[in-house]
Short mmCIF file of C-alpha atoms in Angstrom, two decimals:
data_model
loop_
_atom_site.label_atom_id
_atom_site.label_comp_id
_atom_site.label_asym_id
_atom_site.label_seq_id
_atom_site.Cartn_x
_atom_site.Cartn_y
_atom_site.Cartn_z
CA UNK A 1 168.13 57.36 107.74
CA UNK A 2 169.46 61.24 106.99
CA UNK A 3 171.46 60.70 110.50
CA UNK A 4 173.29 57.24 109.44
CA UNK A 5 174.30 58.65 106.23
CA UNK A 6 175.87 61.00 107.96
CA UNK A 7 177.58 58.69 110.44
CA UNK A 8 178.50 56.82 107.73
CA UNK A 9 180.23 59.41 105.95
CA UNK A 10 181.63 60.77 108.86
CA UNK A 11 183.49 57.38 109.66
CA UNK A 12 185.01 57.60 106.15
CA UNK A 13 186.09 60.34 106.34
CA UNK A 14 189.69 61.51 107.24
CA UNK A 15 189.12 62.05 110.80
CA UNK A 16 190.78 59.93 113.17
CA UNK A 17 188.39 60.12 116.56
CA UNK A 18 184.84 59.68 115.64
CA UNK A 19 183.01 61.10 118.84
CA UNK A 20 179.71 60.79 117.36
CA UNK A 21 176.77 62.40 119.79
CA UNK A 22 173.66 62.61 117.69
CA UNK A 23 170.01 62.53 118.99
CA UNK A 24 169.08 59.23 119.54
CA UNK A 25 172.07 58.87 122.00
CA UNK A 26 175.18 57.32 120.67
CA UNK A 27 178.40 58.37 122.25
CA UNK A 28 181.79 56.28 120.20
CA UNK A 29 185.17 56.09 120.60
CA UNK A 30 185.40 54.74 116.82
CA UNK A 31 189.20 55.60 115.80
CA UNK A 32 192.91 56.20 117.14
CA UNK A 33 193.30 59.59 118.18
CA UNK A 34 194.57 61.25 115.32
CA UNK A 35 198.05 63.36 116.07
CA UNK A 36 198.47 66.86 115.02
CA UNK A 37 200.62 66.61 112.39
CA UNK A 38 198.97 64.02 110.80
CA UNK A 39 200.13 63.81 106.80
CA UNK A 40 197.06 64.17 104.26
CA UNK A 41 199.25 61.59 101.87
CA UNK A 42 199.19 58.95 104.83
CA UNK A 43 197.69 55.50 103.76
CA UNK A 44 194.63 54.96 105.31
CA UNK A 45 194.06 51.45 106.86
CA UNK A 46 190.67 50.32 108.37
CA UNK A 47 191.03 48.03 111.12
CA UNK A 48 187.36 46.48 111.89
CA UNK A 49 185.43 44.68 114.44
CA UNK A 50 182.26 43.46 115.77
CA UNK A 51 183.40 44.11 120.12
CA UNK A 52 182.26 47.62 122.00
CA UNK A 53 184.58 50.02 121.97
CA UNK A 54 184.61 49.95 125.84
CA UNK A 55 186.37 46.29 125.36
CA UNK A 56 190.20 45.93 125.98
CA UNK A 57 190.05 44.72 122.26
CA UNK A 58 189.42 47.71 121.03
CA UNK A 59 191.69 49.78 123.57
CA UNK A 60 194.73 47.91 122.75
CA UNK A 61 193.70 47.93 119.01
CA UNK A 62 193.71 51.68 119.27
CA UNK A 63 197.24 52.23 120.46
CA UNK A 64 198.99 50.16 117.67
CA UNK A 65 197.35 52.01 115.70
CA UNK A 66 198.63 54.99 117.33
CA UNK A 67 202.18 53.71 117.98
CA UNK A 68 202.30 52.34 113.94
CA UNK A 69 201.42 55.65 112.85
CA UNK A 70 204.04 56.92 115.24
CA UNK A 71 206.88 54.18 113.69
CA UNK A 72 206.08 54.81 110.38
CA UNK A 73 206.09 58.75 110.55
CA UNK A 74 202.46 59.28 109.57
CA UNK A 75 202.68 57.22 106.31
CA UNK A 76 200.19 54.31 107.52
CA UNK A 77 197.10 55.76 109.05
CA UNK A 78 194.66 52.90 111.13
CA UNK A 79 190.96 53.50 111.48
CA UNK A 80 189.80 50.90 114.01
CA UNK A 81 185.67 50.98 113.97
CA UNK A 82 184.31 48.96 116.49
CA UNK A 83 180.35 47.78 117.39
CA UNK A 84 180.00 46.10 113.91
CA UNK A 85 179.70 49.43 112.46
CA UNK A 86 181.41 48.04 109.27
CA UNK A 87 179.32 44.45 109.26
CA UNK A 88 178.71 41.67 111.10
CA UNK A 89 181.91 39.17 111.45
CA UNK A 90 180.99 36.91 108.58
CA UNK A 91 180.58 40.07 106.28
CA UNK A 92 184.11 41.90 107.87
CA UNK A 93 185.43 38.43 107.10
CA UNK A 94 184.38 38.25 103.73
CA UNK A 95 185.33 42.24 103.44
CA UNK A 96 189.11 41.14 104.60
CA UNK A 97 189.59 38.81 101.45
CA UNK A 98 187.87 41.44 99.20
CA UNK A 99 190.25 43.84 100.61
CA UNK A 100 187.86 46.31 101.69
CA UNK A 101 189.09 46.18 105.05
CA UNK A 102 192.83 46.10 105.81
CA UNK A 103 192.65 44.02 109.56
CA UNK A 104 190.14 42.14 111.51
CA UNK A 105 189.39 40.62 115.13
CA UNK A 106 187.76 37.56 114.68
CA UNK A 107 186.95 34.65 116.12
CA UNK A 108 188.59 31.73 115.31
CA UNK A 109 185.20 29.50 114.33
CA UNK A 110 184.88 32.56 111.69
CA UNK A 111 188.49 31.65 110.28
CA UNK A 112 187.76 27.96 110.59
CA UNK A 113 185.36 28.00 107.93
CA UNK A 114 188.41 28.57 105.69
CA UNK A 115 190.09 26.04 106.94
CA UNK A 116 187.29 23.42 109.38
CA UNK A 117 190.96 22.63 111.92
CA UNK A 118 191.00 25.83 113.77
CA UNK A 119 187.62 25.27 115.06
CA UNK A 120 189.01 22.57 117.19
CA UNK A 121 190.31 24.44 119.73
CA UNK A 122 186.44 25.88 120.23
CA UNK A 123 185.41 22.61 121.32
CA UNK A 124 183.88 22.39 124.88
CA UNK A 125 186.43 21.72 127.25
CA UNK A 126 189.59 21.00 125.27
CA UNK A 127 191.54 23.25 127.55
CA UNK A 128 191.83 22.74 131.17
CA UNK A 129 193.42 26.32 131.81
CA UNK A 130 194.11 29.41 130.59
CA UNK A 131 198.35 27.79 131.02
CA UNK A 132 196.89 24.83 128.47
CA UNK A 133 195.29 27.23 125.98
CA UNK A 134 198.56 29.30 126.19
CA UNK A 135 200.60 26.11 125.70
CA UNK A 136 198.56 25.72 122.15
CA UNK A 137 198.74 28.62 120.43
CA UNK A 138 202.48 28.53 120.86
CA UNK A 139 202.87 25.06 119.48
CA UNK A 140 203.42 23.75 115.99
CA UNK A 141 200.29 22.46 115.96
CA UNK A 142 198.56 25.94 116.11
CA UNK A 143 201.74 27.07 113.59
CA UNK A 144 201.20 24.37 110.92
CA UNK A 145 197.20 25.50 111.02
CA UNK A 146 198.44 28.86 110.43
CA UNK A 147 200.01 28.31 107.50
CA UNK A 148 197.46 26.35 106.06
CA UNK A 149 194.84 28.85 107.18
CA UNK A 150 196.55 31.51 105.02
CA UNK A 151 197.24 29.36 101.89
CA UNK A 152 193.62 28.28 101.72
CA UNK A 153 192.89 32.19 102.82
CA UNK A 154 194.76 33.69 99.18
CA UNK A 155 197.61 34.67 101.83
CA UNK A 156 195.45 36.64 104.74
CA UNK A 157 198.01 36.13 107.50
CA UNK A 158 196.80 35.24 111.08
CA UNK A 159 199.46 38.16 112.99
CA UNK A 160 198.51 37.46 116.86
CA UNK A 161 195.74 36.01 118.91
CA UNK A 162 194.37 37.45 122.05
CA UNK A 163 192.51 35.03 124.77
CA UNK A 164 188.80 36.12 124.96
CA UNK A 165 188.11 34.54 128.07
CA UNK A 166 186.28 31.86 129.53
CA UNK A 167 182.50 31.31 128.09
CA UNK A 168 179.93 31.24 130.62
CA UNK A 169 176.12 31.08 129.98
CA UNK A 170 173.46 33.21 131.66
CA UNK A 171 170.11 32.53 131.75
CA UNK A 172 167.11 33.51 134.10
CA UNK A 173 167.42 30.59 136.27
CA UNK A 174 170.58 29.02 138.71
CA UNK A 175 171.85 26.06 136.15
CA UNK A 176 173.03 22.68 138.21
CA UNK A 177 173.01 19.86 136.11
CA UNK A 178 173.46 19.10 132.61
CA UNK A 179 169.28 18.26 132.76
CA UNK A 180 168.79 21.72 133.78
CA UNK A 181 169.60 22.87 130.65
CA UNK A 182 167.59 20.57 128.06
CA UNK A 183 165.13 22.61 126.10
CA UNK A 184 166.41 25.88 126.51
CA UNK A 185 166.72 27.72 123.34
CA UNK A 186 170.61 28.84 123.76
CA UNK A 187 171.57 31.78 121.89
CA UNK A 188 174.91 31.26 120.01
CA UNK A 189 177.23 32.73 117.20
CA UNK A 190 177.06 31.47 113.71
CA UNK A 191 179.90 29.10 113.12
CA UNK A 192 178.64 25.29 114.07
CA UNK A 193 181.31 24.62 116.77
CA UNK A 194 179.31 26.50 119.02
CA UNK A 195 176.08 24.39 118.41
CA UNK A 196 177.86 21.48 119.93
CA UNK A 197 177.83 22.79 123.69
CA UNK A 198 173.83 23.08 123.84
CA UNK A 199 172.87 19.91 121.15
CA UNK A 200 175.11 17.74 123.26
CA UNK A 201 172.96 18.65 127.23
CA UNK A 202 169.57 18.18 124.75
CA UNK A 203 169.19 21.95 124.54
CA UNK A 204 168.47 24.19 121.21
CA UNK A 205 171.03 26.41 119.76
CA UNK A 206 169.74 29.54 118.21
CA UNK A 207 172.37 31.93 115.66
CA UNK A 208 172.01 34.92 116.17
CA UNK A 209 174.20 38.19 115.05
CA UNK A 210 176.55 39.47 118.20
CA UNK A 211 174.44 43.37 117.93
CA UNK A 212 171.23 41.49 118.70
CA UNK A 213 171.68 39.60 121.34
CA UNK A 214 170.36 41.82 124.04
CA UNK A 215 167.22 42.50 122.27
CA UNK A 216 166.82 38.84 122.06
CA UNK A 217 166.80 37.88 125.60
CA UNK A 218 164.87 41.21 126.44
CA UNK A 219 161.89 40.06 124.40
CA UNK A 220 162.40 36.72 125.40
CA UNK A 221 163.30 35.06 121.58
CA UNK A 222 166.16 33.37 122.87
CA UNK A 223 166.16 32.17 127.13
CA UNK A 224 169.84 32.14 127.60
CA UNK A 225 173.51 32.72 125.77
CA UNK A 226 176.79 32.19 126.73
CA UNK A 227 179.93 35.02 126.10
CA UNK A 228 183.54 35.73 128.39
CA UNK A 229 182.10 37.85 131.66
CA UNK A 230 183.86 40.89 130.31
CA UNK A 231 181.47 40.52 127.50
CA UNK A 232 178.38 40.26 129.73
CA UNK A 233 179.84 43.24 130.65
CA UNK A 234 180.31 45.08 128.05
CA UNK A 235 177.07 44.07 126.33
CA UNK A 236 175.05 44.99 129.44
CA UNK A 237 173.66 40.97 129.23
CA UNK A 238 173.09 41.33 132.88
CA UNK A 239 170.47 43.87 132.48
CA UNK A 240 168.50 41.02 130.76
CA UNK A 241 169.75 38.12 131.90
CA UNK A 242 169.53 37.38 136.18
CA UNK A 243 171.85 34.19 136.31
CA UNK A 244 175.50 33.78 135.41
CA UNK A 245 176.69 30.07 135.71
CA UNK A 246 179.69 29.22 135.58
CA UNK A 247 180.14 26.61 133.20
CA UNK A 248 183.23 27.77 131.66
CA UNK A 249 183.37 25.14 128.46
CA UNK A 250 185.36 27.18 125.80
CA UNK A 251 188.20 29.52 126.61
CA UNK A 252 187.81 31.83 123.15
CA UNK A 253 190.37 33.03 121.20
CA UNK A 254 190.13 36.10 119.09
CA UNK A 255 192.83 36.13 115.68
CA UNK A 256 193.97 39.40 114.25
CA UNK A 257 194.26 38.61 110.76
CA UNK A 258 195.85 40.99 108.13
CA UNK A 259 194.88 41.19 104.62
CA UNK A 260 197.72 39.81 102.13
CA UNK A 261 197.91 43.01 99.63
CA UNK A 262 198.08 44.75 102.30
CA UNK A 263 201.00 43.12 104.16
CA UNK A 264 202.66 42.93 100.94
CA UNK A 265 203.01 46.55 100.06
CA UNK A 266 204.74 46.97 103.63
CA UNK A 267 208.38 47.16 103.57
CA UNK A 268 210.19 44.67 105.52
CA UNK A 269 211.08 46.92 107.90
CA UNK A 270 207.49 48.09 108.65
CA UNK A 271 205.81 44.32 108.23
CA UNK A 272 208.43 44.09 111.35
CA UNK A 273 206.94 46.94 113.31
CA UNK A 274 203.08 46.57 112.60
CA UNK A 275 203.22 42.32 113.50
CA UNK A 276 205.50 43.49 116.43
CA UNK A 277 202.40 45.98 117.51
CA UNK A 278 199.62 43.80 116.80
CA UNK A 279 201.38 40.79 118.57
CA UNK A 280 201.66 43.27 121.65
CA UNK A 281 198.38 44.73 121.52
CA UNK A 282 196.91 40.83 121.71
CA UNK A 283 199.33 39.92 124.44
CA UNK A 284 197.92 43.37 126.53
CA UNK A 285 194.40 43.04 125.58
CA UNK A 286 194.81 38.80 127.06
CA UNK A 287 196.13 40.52 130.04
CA UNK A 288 193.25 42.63 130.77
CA UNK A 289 190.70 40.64 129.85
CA UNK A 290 191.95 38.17 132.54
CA UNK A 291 192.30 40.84 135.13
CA UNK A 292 188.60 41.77 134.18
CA UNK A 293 187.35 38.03 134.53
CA UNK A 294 188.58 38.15 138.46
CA UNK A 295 187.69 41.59 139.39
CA UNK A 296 184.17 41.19 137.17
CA UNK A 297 182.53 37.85 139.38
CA UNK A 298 182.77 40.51 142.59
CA UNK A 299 181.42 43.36 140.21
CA UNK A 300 178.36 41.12 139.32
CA UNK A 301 177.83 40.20 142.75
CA UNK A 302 177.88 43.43 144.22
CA UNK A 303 175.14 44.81 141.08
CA UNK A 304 172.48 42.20 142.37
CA UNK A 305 173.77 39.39 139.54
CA UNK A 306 173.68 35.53 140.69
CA UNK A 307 177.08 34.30 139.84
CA UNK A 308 176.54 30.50 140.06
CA UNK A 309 179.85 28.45 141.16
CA UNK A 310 178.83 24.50 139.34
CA UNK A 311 180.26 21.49 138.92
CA UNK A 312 181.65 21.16 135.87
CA UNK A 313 183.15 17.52 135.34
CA UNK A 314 178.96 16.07 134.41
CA UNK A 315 178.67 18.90 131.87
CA UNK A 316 182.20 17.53 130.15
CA UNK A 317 181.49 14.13 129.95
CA UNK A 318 178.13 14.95 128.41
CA UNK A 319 180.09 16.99 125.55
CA UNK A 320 182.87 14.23 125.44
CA UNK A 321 180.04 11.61 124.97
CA UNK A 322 178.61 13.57 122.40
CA UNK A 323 182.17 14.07 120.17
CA UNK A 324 182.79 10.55 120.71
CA UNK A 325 180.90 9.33 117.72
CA UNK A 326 181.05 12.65 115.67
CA UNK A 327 184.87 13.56 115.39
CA UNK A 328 186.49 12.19 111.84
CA UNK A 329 189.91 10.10 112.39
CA UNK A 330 192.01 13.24 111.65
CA UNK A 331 189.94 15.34 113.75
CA UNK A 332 190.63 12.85 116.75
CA UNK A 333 194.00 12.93 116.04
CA UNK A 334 194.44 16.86 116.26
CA UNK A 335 192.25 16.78 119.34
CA UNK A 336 193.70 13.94 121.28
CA UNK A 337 197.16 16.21 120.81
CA UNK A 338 195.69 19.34 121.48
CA UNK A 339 194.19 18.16 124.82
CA UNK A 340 197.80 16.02 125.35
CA UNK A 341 200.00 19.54 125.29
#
């Protein structure tokens, strides 16, 4: 306990890199490097998130904060603390309308509990491509959801969204079929969109909190999940986990989402820079993270890791099926455009 208090206070502290090596073994990158002549009347933002700080996330998060530091000539300083150490993502969430925390990665089922539309696009299979989930969140459909997002969200403003990559699930067994699945207890994140992969092939979805998941499929509580590989990665998953299949049914989407009293106290001129920046830092963290899907499928392979190649087209028309009778009129109506772009 004597150690975490001392994290703790370490992270709030003024200190910009957190390179925390204490005795039971934690190494961090938690913060932007912090420049020499930073100013001790600079504005400290926090910047949290639940992803490692090994992700490209977190890399690309780091420099904007480095380069809005930079722009704004040390009056805005960005803490970005990674690995949840500021909550879960429902907490950091509800810690972004409280105004406790400045930004946040999220994902968008989190933000579609402020407003149910957004979780549409986290349906299985509503993309065919990366080129189709591209061709949404620069339409007016994603645009109008936006704005209604942020009314209903006392003026939080989605800024940028970065592509998370493809969701796969590993398990400890090669998955062919849709029957192959039934009766596996699937472990999944919180928000209900992602119940409807597993209830819909007759398997059992199981919430539980993005830091836990390896412990849960080491001690068996959970047999399988499903993340982006660079996740798997990241997490370590395949140390627990023998079997990646590729089912690929929801290409993720991470927002960056700024608190409004926040935003507000910007000038014009540096709302400009910081969206500019965090728009960038999304569109270089996508990049990587679909670099890292390709080169990660050989990685996996070479480290003794089944990567399972499946047809996919049974395990869509199982999910379709199961929408079929569950999507509301105006829910149909966004999806049946969505999947038309």
């Amino acid at each position: 306990m004597k150690v975490w208090l001392v994290v703790l206070r370490y992270l709030h502290s003024a200190c910009w890199v957190a390179g925390i090596g204490i005795s039971i073994g934690i190494s961090i990158e938690v913060c932007a490097a912090e420049p020499h002549t930073a100013s001790s009347n600079a504005r400290i933002v926090r910047w949290a998130h639940v992803y490692e700080a090994s992700h490209p996330l977190h890399k690309w998060a780091v420099w904007a904060s480095e380069r809005f530091y930079e722009e704004t000539n040390g009056r805005y300083k960005i803490l970005v603390y990674p690995s949840s150490l500021l909550g879960k993502e429902g907490h950091l969430n509800q810690s972004l309308s409280l105004g406790t925390v400045d930004i946040i990665y999220t994902g968008i089922s989190f933000a579609a509990q402020t407003h149910p539309p957004l979780g549409l696009s986290e349906l299985p299979y509503i993309f065919d491509d990366i080129s189709h989930w591209q061709r949404f969140f620069k339409s007016s459909i994603f645009l109008d959801m936006s704005e209604d997002y942020s009314e209903l969200a006392s003026g939080n403003r989605i800024a940028s969204v970065t592509y998370y990559g493809t969701r796969h699930m590993t398990a400890n067994r090669q998955i062919n079929t849709p029957e192959d699945i039934q009766g596996l207890k699937i472990r999944v994140p919180g928000a209900k969109v992602y119940h409807i992969f597993p209830l819909s092939l007759g398997a059992k979805p199981s919430p539980i909190a993005f830091s836990e998941v390896y412990l849960a499929l080491q001690q068996g509580v959970v047999d399988a999940q499903e993340n982006p590989l660079p996740t798997i990665s990241a997490k370590k998953l395949y140390e627990v986990q023998t079997h990646i299949n590729l089912t690929g049914h929801i290409l993720g989407s991470i927002l960056t989402i700024t608190n409004s009293r926040f935003l507000n106290e910007l000038s014009k001129k540096d709302q400009g820079v910081l969206l500019g920046l965090l728009e960038e830092a999304s569109t270089r963290a996508s990049r990587d993270i679909e670099l890292e899907e390709l080169q990660l499928k050989r990685w996996f392979i070479d480290n003794g890791v089944v990567v399972h190649t499946l047809d996919t087209q049974p395990f869509k028309r199982a999910t379709q099926r199961y929408l079929s009778d569950r999507l509301q009129p105006k829910s149909q109506g966004i999806y049946d455009n969505i999947q038309s772009l």
